Short mmCIF file of C-alpha atoms in Angstrom, two decimals:
data_model
loop_
_atom_site.label_atom_id
_atom_site.label_comp_id
_atom_site.label_asym_id
_atom_site.label_seq_id
_atom_site.Cartn_x
_atom_site.Cartn_y
_atom_site.Cartn_z
CA MET A 1 -0.04 -0.01 0.19
CA LYS A 2 2.86 2.37 0.91
CA LEU A 3 4.64 1.50 -2.50
CA ARG A 4 1.47 2.69 -4.15
CA LYS A 5 1.29 5.74 -2.51
CA ALA A 6 4.73 6.54 -2.99
CA ALA A 7 4.50 5.97 -6.73
CA ALA A 8 1.47 8.14 -7.03
CA ALA A 9 2.98 11.10 -5.10
CA SER A 10 6.07 10.62 -7.60
CA ALA A 11 3.90 10.76 -10.59
CA ALA A 12 2.33 13.84 -9.24
CA VAL A 13 5.37 15.34 -8.67
CA LEU A 14 6.88 14.76 -12.18
CA ALA A 15 3.37 16.01 -13.54
CA LEU A 16 3.91 19.24 -12.07
CA ALA A 17 7.41 19.84 -12.96
CA ALA A 18 6.35 19.01 -16.63
CA THR A 19 3.61 21.82 -16.34
CA ALA A 20 5.70 24.28 -14.96
CA THR A 21 8.53 23.61 -17.68
CA ALA A 22 5.88 23.97 -20.44
CA CYS A 23 4.57 27.21 -19.09
CA GLY A 24 7.83 28.70 -18.19
CA SER A 25 8.91 28.54 -22.13
CA ASP A 26 6.20 30.73 -23.22
CA ASP A 27 6.06 33.09 -19.92
CA LYS A 28 5.58 36.63 -21.10
CA ASN A 29 5.10 39.82 -18.77
CA ASP A 30 2.30 42.37 -19.15
CA SER A 31 4.30 44.51 -21.60
CA GLY A 32 4.57 41.79 -24.31
CA SER A 33 8.42 40.78 -23.76
CA SER A 34 9.18 37.25 -23.09
CA SER A 35 12.10 35.66 -21.03
CA SER A 36 13.71 34.34 -24.34
CA ASP A 37 14.01 38.01 -25.91
CA GLY A 38 16.15 39.60 -23.04
CA GLY A 39 13.33 41.83 -22.13
CA LYS A 40 12.95 43.61 -25.17
CA ILE A 41 9.54 45.10 -26.56
CA LYS A 42 8.98 45.32 -30.18
CA VAL A 43 7.49 48.56 -31.37
CA GLY A 44 5.86 49.22 -35.02
CA ILE A 45 6.97 52.31 -36.85
CA LYS A 46 7.54 53.90 -40.08
CA TYR A 47 10.98 53.63 -41.70
CA ASP A 48 10.20 55.92 -44.70
CA GLN A 49 8.57 59.30 -43.09
CA PRO A 50 11.28 61.89 -42.23
CA GLY A 51 10.45 64.12 -39.38
CA LEU A 52 8.08 61.20 -38.11
CA GLY A 53 9.68 57.86 -38.46
CA LEU A 54 13.03 57.48 -40.71
CA LYS A 55 15.53 54.82 -40.34
CA GLN A 56 18.96 56.52 -40.78
CA PRO A 57 22.11 55.42 -42.62
CA ASP A 58 23.51 54.12 -39.56
CA GLY A 59 20.70 52.20 -38.57
CA SER A 60 19.34 54.40 -36.07
CA PHE A 61 15.94 56.06 -35.89
CA ALA A 62 14.47 59.58 -35.88
CA GLY A 63 11.38 61.24 -35.72
CA PHE A 64 8.30 62.46 -33.77
CA ASP A 65 6.74 58.93 -33.93
CA VAL A 66 9.92 57.74 -32.82
CA ASP A 67 10.24 60.01 -29.83
CA VAL A 68 6.59 59.31 -28.76
CA ALA A 69 7.35 55.48 -28.83
CA THR A 70 10.42 55.87 -26.95
CA TYR A 71 9.04 57.75 -24.20
CA VAL A 72 6.16 55.39 -23.89
CA ALA A 73 8.26 52.39 -23.86
CA LYS A 74 10.19 54.03 -20.99
CA GLN A 75 6.96 54.60 -19.00
CA LEU A 76 6.15 50.92 -19.38
CA GLY A 77 9.86 50.15 -17.93
CA TYR A 78 11.79 49.81 -21.11
CA LYS A 79 15.27 51.34 -21.53
CA PRO A 80 16.05 52.58 -25.17
CA ASP A 81 18.22 49.59 -25.81
CA GLN A 82 15.36 47.29 -24.86
CA ILE A 83 13.43 48.78 -27.83
CA GLU A 84 12.86 46.74 -31.34
CA PHE A 85 11.50 49.10 -33.97
CA VAL A 86 9.67 46.95 -36.43
CA GLU A 87 8.66 48.21 -39.88
CA THR A 88 4.96 48.60 -40.40
CA LYS A 89 3.80 49.99 -43.53
CA SER A 90 0.44 51.17 -43.83
CA ALA A 91 -1.27 48.29 -45.17
CA ASP A 92 0.00 45.87 -42.56
CA ARG A 93 -0.53 47.75 -39.32
CA GLU A 94 -3.79 45.69 -38.02
CA ASN A 95 -2.37 42.43 -39.01
CA ALA A 96 1.00 43.21 -37.05
CA LEU A 97 -0.98 43.80 -34.10
CA ALA A 98 -3.38 40.87 -34.56
CA ARG A 99 -0.20 38.39 -35.02
CA GLY A 100 1.47 39.90 -32.06
CA ASP A 101 4.54 41.01 -34.08
CA VAL A 102 4.49 44.32 -32.27
CA LYS A 103 3.27 45.43 -28.52
CA PHE A 104 2.12 48.86 -30.14
CA ILE A 105 2.37 50.96 -32.99
CA ALA A 106 3.33 54.59 -33.36
CA ALA A 107 3.14 55.50 -37.28
CA THR A 108 0.98 58.00 -38.48
CA TYR A 109 -1.67 56.02 -37.31
CA SER A 110 -4.91 58.19 -37.77
CA ILE A 111 -8.09 56.98 -35.50
CA THR A 112 -10.80 55.97 -37.81
CA ASP A 113 -13.93 54.20 -36.74
CA GLU A 114 -13.27 51.40 -39.57
CA ARG A 115 -9.88 51.00 -37.79
CA LYS A 116 -11.45 50.77 -34.60
CA GLN A 117 -13.31 47.23 -35.30
CA LYS A 118 -9.95 45.77 -35.53
CA VAL A 119 -7.45 47.29 -33.33
CA ASP A 120 -7.60 49.76 -29.82
CA PHE A 121 -6.36 53.04 -29.90
CA ALA A 122 -4.37 55.06 -27.20
CA GLY A 123 -4.32 58.88 -27.53
CA PRO A 124 -4.72 60.83 -29.66
CA TYR A 125 -1.16 62.38 -29.30
CA LEU A 126 -1.18 64.77 -32.39
CA LEU A 127 -3.67 66.35 -34.59
CA ALA A 128 -2.68 66.57 -38.19
CA HIS A 129 -4.63 67.78 -41.38
CA GLN A 130 -4.74 65.85 -44.70
CA ASP A 131 -3.12 68.24 -47.36
CA LEU A 132 -1.28 68.42 -50.75
CA LEU A 133 2.25 68.29 -51.55
CA VAL A 134 2.92 69.88 -55.13
CA LYS A 135 5.87 71.30 -56.92
CA ALA A 136 6.87 74.95 -56.08
CA ASP A 137 5.53 76.24 -59.56
CA SER A 138 2.58 74.15 -59.52
CA ASP A 139 -0.76 75.85 -60.31
CA ILE A 140 -2.53 73.52 -58.04
CA ASN A 141 -3.89 75.73 -55.38
CA LYS A 142 -7.10 73.84 -54.21
CA GLY A 143 -8.77 70.50 -54.32
CA THR A 144 -11.00 70.67 -57.16
CA ASP A 145 -7.67 71.72 -59.22
CA LEU A 146 -6.79 68.08 -59.09
CA ASN A 147 -9.40 66.64 -61.57
CA GLY A 148 -7.45 65.17 -64.36
CA LYS A 149 -4.41 65.04 -62.19
CA LYS A 150 -2.41 62.26 -61.24
CA LEU A 151 -2.61 62.08 -57.31
CA CYS A 152 -0.51 59.82 -55.29
CA SER A 153 -0.69 58.27 -52.28
CA VAL A 154 0.43 54.82 -50.18
CA THR A 155 -1.44 51.73 -50.44
CA GLY A 156 -3.35 51.31 -47.24
CA SER A 157 -3.81 55.10 -46.83
CA THR A 158 -7.45 56.69 -46.91
CA SER A 159 -6.14 60.03 -47.98
CA ALA A 160 -6.26 59.69 -51.80
CA GLN A 161 -9.48 58.19 -51.74
CA ASN A 162 -10.97 60.95 -49.68
CA VAL A 163 -9.96 63.51 -52.18
CA LYS A 164 -11.53 61.63 -54.91
CA ASP A 165 -14.68 60.80 -53.21
CA THR A 166 -15.09 64.53 -51.83
CA ILE A 167 -13.49 67.18 -54.12
CA ALA A 168 -12.07 65.72 -57.01
CA PRO A 169 -13.91 62.57 -58.56
CA LYS A 170 -11.82 63.02 -61.83
CA ALA A 171 -8.53 62.66 -60.18
CA ASN A 172 -6.39 59.82 -61.29
CA LEU A 173 -5.24 57.81 -58.35
CA ARG A 174 -1.82 56.33 -58.15
CA LYS A 175 -0.95 54.08 -55.44
CA TYR A 176 2.68 53.18 -54.26
CA SER A 177 3.81 51.15 -51.41
CA GLY A 178 5.92 54.04 -49.63
CA TYR A 179 5.48 57.74 -49.27
CA SER A 180 9.17 58.01 -50.46
CA GLU A 181 8.19 56.47 -53.96
CA CYS A 182 5.49 59.08 -54.12
CA ILE A 183 7.76 62.09 -53.64
CA ALA A 184 10.05 60.67 -56.19
CA GLY A 185 7.29 60.28 -58.46
CA LEU A 186 6.39 63.94 -57.70
CA GLN A 187 10.02 65.15 -58.46
CA SER A 188 10.06 63.30 -61.68
CA GLY A 189 6.62 64.63 -62.87
CA ALA A 190 5.22 61.05 -62.86
CA VAL A 191 2.63 62.59 -60.36
CA ASP A 192 1.06 65.98 -60.08
CA ALA A 193 0.55 66.20 -56.20
CA VAL A 194 1.05 63.80 -53.01
CA THR A 195 -1.72 63.71 -50.28
CA THR A 196 -1.34 62.79 -46.73
CA ASP A 197 -1.15 64.44 -43.39
CA ASP A 198 0.47 67.60 -43.43
CA SER A 199 2.80 66.46 -40.86
CA ILE A 200 4.19 63.67 -43.33
CA LEU A 201 4.43 66.08 -46.32
CA ALA A 202 6.26 68.87 -44.13
CA GLY A 203 8.80 66.21 -43.39
CA PHE A 204 9.62 65.21 -46.82
CA ALA A 205 9.76 69.20 -47.77
CA ALA A 206 12.29 69.95 -45.22
CA GLN A 207 14.74 67.37 -46.40
CA ASP A 208 18.10 68.78 -48.10
CA LYS A 209 17.74 66.98 -51.27
CA TYR A 210 14.03 68.31 -51.78
CA LYS A 211 14.26 71.92 -50.26
CA GLY A 212 12.89 74.41 -52.14
CA GLN A 213 11.48 72.11 -55.05
CA PHE A 214 8.09 71.48 -53.28
CA LYS A 215 5.37 73.28 -51.38
CA LEU A 216 2.11 72.58 -49.21
CA ALA A 217 -0.99 73.74 -50.72
CA GLY A 218 -2.38 74.75 -47.10
CA LEU A 219 -5.32 72.89 -47.24
CA LYS A 220 -7.09 71.48 -44.07
CA LEU A 221 -9.14 68.76 -45.98
CA SER A 222 -9.68 66.35 -42.80
CA ASN A 223 -8.56 66.38 -39.51
CA GLU A 224 -6.31 63.26 -38.61
CA ASN A 225 -5.83 62.02 -35.06
CA TYR A 226 -2.71 60.19 -34.77
CA GLY A 227 -3.10 57.39 -32.06
CA VAL A 228 -1.01 54.58 -30.76
CA GLY A 229 -2.48 51.40 -32.09
CA VAL A 230 -2.76 48.29 -29.65
CA LYS A 231 -4.32 44.68 -30.06
CA LYS A 232 -7.78 44.74 -29.99
CA GLY A 233 -9.10 44.11 -26.26
CA ASP A 234 -5.72 45.20 -24.69
CA ALA A 235 -7.42 47.56 -22.61
CA GLU A 236 -4.58 47.61 -19.75
CA THR A 237 -1.89 48.57 -22.57
CA VAL A 238 -4.27 51.33 -23.80
CA LYS A 239 -4.67 52.64 -20.05
CA LYS A 240 -1.01 52.69 -19.64
CA ILE A 241 -0.15 54.10 -22.84
CA ASN A 242 -2.46 56.89 -22.27
CA ALA A 243 -1.30 57.43 -18.73
CA ALA A 244 2.38 57.61 -20.78
CA LEU A 245 0.96 60.39 -23.35
CA THR A 246 -0.67 62.54 -20.66
CA LYS A 247 2.75 62.80 -18.75
CA MET A 248 4.55 63.39 -22.15
CA VAL A 249 2.51 66.29 -22.66
CA SER A 250 2.25 67.62 -19.01
CA ASP A 251 6.23 67.47 -18.58
CA GLY A 252 6.90 69.23 -21.59
CA ASP A 253 8.77 66.34 -23.45
CA TRP A 254 5.89 66.43 -26.13
CA GLN A 255 6.61 70.19 -27.13
CA LYS A 256 10.32 69.68 -27.32
CA ALA A 257 9.76 66.51 -29.76
CA VAL A 258 7.40 68.72 -31.78
CA GLU A 259 9.94 71.62 -32.01
CA LYS A 260 12.90 69.21 -32.70
CA ASN A 261 11.25 67.30 -35.65
CA PHE A 262 8.80 69.78 -37.10
CA GLY A 263 10.60 73.18 -36.64
CA PRO A 264 13.08 72.78 -39.57
CA ALA A 265 9.93 72.57 -41.86
CA SER A 266 8.09 75.62 -40.23
CA TYR A 267 5.25 73.27 -39.71
CA LYS A 268 2.58 74.95 -37.64
CA ASN A 269 1.25 72.25 -35.56
CA GLU A 270 -1.81 72.26 -33.60
CA GLN A 271 -1.67 72.21 -29.72
CA ALA A 272 -1.41 68.92 -27.76
CA PRO A 273 -4.56 67.12 -28.10
CA LYS A 274 -6.43 65.96 -24.95
CA ILE A 275 -5.67 62.20 -24.49
CA GLY A 276 -8.62 59.96 -25.10
CA VAL A 277 -10.77 62.98 -26.75
CA ILE A 278 -11.07 62.94 -30.57
CA VAL A 279 -11.74 66.21 -32.54
CA SER A 280 -13.66 65.14 -35.69
#
């Protein structure tokens, strides 16, 4: 009888040990890092947007979104060297969050009702406006001037379709995979205008290789509230990021980031939005 009890006890101990080992192999903390990745956090950004999210030739990253992401990650408990920036193009942002490729995304991610069906948002942390970038000598001064013109935007962005649906139904849309391709097309004459948020366009126009070649039309075609995208249902992370963004505004780091990244382009930004309040 004693032998049976001893055998049963040994089997129970082995089962518990096996369960603990299995669980430990996939252990993750509440910020999305695991014991196997050295305590890092993966954050989605753009790689090709000067002033917002740009991968530099030396492999480092710069821009307003990068500064926001770095500040938020710090408030979540991560140092700069623990942040792994992952390129998330417009067309793949929702999928990247759903797959768990990144913990959150700060990549000129406008908050819309359609997107809120697939992801949750913290913020907004910047209010931008849709505008047009054209050549400095262009005669395109208003939205209706785009009728019959070639208008470029990026696959997955709503900007070009907004223009076609509301003010220039005869515009010829051209969709490229990245804004850098649109800007190159504008420079070469392959397209007549590029449309997206004024913050993005200002970043490109301020680059040394493009200085003096382009101008912003100055149209406020829409309000674009940039939010931090989070996997659908992750309310705890949204709450933490909102607290981080609120602190970034209150301690002055938000304004410093704006001046550092947009100042060279003389971009007239809106005041910091109230976190959790959307201006339509």
